[in-house]
Tab-separated table of C-alpha atoms in Angstrom:
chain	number	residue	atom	x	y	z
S	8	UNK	CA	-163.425	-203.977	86.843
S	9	UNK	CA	-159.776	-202.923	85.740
S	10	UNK	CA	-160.906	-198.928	86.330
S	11	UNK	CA	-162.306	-200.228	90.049
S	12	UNK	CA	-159.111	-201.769	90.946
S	13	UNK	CA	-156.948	-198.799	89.281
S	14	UNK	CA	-159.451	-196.217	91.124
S	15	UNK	CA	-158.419	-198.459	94.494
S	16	UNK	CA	-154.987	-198.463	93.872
S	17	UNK	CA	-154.852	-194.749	93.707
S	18	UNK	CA	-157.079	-194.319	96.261
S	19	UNK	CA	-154.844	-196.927	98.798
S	20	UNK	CA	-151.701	-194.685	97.831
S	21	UNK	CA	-153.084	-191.248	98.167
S	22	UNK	CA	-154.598	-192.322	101.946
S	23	UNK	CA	-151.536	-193.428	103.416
S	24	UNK	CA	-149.335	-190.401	102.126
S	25	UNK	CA	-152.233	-188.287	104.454
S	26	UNK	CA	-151.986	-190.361	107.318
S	27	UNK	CA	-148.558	-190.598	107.434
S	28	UNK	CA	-147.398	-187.126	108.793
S	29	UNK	CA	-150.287	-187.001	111.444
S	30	UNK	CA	-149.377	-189.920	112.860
S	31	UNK	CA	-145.784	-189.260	112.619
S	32	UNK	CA	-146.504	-186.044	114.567
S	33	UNK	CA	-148.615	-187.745	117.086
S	34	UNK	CA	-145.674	-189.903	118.185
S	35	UNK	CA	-143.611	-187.432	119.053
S	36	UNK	CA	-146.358	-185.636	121.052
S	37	UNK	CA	-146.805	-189.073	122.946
S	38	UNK	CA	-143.037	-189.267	122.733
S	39	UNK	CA	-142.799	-185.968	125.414
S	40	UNK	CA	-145.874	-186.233	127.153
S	41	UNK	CA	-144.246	-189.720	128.401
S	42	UNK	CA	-141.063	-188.375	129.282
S	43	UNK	CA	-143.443	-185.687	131.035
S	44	UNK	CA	-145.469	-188.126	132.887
S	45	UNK	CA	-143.043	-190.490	134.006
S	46	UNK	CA	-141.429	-187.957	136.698
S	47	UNK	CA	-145.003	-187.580	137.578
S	48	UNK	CA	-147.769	-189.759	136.749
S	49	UNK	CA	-147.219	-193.310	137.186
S	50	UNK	CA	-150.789	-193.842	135.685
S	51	UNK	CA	-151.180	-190.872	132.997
S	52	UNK	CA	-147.809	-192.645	131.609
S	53	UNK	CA	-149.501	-196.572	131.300
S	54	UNK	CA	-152.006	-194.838	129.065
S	55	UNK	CA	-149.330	-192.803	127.082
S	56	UNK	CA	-147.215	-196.382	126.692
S	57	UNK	CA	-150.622	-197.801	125.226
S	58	UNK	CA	-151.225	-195.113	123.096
S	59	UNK	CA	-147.488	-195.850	121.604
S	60	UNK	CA	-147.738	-198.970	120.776
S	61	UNK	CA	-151.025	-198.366	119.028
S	62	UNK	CA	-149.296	-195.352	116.972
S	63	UNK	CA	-146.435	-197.817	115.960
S	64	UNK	CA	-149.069	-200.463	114.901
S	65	UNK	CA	-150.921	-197.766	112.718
S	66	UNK	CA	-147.372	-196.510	111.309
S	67	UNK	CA	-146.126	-200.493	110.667
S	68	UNK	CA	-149.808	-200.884	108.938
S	69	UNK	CA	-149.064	-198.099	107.003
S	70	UNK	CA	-145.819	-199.066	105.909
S	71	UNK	CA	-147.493	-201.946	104.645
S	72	UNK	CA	-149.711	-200.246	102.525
S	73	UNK	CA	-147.427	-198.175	101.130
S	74	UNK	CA	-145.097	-201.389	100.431
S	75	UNK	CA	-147.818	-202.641	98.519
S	76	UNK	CA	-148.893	-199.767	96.351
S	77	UNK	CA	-145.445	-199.593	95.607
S	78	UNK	CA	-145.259	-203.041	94.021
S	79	UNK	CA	-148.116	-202.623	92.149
S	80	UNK	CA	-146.907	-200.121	90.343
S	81	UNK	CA	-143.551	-201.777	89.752
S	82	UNK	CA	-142.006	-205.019	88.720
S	83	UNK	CA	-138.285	-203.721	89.395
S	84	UNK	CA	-136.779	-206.552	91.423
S	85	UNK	CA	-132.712	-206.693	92.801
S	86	UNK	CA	-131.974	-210.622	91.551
S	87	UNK	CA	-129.091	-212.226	93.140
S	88	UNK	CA	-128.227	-216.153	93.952
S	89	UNK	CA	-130.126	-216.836	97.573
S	90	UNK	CA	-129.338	-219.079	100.133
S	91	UNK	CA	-133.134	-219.869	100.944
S	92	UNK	CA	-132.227	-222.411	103.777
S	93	UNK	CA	-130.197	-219.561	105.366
S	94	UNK	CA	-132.338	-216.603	104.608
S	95	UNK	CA	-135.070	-218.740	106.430
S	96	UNK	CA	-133.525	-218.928	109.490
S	97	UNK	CA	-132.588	-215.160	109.679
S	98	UNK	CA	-136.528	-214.536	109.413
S	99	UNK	CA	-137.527	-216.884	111.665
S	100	UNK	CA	-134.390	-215.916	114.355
S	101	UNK	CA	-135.875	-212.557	114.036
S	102	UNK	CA	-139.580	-213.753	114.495
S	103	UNK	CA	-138.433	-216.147	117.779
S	104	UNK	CA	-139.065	-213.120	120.271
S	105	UNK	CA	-142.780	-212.760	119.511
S	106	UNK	CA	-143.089	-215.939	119.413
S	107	UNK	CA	-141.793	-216.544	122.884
S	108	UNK	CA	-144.085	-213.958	124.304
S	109	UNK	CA	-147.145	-215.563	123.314
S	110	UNK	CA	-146.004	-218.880	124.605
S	111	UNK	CA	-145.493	-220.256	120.592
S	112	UNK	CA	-142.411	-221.976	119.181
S	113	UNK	CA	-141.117	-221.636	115.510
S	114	UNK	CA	-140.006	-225.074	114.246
S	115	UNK	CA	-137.805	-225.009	110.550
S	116	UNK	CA	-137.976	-228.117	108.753
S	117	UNK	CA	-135.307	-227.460	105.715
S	118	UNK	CA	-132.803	-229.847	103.723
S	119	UNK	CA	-129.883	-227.201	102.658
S	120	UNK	CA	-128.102	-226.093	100.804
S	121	UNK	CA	-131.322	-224.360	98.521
S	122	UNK	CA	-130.959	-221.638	96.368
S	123	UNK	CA	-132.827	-219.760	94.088
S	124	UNK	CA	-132.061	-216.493	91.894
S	125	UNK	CA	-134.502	-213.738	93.119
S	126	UNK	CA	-135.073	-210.603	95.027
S	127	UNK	CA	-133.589	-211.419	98.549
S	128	UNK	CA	-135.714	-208.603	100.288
S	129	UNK	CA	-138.989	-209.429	98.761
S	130	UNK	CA	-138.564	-213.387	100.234
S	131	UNK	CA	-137.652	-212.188	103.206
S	132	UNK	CA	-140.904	-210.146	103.470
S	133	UNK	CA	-142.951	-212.823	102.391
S	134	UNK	CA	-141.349	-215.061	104.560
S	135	UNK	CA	-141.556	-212.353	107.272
S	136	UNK	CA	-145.512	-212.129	106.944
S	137	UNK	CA	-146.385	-215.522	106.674
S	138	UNK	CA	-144.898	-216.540	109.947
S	139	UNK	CA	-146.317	-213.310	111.746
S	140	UNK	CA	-149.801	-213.736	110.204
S	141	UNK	CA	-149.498	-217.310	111.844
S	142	UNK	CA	-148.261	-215.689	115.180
S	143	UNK	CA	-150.226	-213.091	116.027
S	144	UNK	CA	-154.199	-213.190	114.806
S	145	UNK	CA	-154.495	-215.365	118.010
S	146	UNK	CA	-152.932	-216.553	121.223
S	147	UNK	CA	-154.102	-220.417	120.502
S	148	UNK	CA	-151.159	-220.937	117.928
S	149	UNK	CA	-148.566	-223.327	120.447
S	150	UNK	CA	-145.998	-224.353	117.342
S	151	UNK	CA	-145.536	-223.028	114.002
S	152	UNK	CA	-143.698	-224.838	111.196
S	153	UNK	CA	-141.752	-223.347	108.544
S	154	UNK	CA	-140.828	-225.952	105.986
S	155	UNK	CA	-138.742	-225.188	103.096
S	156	UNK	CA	-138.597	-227.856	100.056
S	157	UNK	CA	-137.961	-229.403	96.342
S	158	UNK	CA	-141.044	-229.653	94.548
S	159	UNK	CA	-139.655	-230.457	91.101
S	160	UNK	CA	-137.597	-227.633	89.735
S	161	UNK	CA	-139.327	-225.606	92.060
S	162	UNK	CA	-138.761	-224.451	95.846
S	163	UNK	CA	-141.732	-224.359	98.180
S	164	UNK	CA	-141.999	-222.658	101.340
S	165	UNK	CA	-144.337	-223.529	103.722
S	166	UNK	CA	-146.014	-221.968	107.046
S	167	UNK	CA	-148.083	-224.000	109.182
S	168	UNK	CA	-149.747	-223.149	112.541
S	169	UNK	CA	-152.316	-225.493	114.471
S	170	UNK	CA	-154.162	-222.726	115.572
S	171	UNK	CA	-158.420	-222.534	114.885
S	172	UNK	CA	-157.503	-221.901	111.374
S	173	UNK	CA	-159.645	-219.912	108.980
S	174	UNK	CA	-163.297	-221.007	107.002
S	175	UNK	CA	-162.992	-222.258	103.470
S	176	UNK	CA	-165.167	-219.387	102.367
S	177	UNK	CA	-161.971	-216.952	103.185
S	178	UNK	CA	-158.942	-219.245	103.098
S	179	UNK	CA	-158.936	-218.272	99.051
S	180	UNK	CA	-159.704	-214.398	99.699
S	181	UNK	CA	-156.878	-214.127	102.362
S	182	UNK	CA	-153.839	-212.942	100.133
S	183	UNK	CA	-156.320	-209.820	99.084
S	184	UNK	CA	-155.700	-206.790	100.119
S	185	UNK	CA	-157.891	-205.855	103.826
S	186	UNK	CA	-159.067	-209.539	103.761
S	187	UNK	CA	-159.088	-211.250	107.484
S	188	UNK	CA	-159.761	-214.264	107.731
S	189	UNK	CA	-159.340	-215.578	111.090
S	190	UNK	CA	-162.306	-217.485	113.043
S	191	UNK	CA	-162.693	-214.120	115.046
S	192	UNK	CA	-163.757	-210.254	113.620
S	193	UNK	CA	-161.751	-208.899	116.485
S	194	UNK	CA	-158.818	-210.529	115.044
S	195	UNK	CA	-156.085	-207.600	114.708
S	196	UNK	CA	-154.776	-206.970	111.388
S	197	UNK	CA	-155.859	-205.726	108.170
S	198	UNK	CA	-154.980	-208.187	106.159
S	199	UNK	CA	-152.002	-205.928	104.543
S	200	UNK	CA	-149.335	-208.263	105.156
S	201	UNK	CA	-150.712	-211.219	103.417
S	202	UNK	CA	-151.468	-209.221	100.865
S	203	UNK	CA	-147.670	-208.303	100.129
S	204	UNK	CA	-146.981	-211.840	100.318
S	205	UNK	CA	-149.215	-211.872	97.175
S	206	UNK	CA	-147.697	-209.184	95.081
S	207	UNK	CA	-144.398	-210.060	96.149
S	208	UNK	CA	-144.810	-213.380	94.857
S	209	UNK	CA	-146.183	-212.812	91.839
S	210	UNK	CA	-143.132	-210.309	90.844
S	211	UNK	CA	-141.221	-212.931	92.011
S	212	UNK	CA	-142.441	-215.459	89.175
S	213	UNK	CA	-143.665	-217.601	92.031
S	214	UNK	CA	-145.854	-220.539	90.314
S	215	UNK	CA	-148.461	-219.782	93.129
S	216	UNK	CA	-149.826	-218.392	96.822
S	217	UNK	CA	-152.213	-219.885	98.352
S	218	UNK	CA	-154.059	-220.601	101.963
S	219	UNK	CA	-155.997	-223.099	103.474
S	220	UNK	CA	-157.958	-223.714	106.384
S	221	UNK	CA	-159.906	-225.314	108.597
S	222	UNK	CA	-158.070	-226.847	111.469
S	223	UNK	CA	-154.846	-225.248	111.734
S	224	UNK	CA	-153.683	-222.661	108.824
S	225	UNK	CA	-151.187	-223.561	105.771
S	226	UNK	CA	-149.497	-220.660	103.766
S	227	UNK	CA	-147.230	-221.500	100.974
């Protein structure tokens, strides 16, 4: 098992390293065909725009791959006193304009002042993830909630979306790597992001990560 996961890890790094500099020179291909086309082909250029936005998706998945190979490898984490509460609302002040486009509201339910002593870059990733992951697998999610609280000694952040949720049989798989879990296979995603949540976590010294499902989706 331990030679599997170490053959995958190796495997996960050495793929996106080749798929980075295609990609990276198919944007800029796209890049001047749709300066090309938009002095002369109102419809060639839709298609190009399309074809963009699906090169930046591969390049963000990617990035997320990499991210995560990375931390597997290493436990080197930048400590410093956080402001939780505050760090919080920078992620989710970031997150509002997706939101808004699919019709969703972010909702932060915090008591401040909160702080912690931890790597201010990996919480806001995992912060980051867990409210897109509740944002964008579907366009049923109206509200999410972001709730940040004491649980003994201990801070807990928590995401909550009343979307269609996920089944029980992958609510505990969902923070592995290429896991989806969503009530649809067409869901986008690769399951990446949740996955850094995980790592990030652990290096972290975060007690636990977990999902559940059913009606609605909870991340904490």
């Amino acid at each position: 098992m331990e030679a599997a996961d170490e053959y995958r890890k190796v495997l996960l790094r050495d793929i996106s390293h080749e798929l980075h500099e295609p990609l990276t020179r198919l944007q800029v291909a796209v890049g001047i065909a749709l300066q090309a086309s938009r002095r002369n082909d109102q419809a060639l250029g839709k298609e190009l725009e399309q074809v963009r936005r699906e090169g930046n998706r591969l390049d963000e998945l990617i990035g997320q791959i990499l991210d995560l190979s990375r931390l597997e490898y290493r436990s080197g984490l930048q400590r410093q006193l956080i402001e939780v509460d505050r760090l919080v609302a920078t992620v989710v002040e970031d997150a509002e304009p997706l939101a808004a486009s699919r019709g969703s509201r972010i909702i932060v339910e915090a008591n401040p002042p909160m702080c912690l002593n931890g790597d201010a870059y990996s919480l806001s990733t995992v912060v980051d993830n867990l409210v897109r992951n509740a944002l964008v697998p579907t366009p049923r999610v109206t509200t999410v909630r972001v709730r940040v609280g004491d649980v003994g000694e201990a801070i807990q952040i928590q995401v909550e979306d009343d979307g269609p949720g996920v089944s029980e049989e992958f609510a505990g798989r969902m923070l592995d790597p290429f896991v989806r879990g969503r009530a649809s296979p067409a869901s986008p995603g690769a399951g990446a992001g949740l996955a850094l949540v995980s790592v990030r976590s652990r290096l972290m010294g975060a007690r636990s990560a977990r999902v559940r499902g059913k009606m609605g989706t909870v991340s904490s």
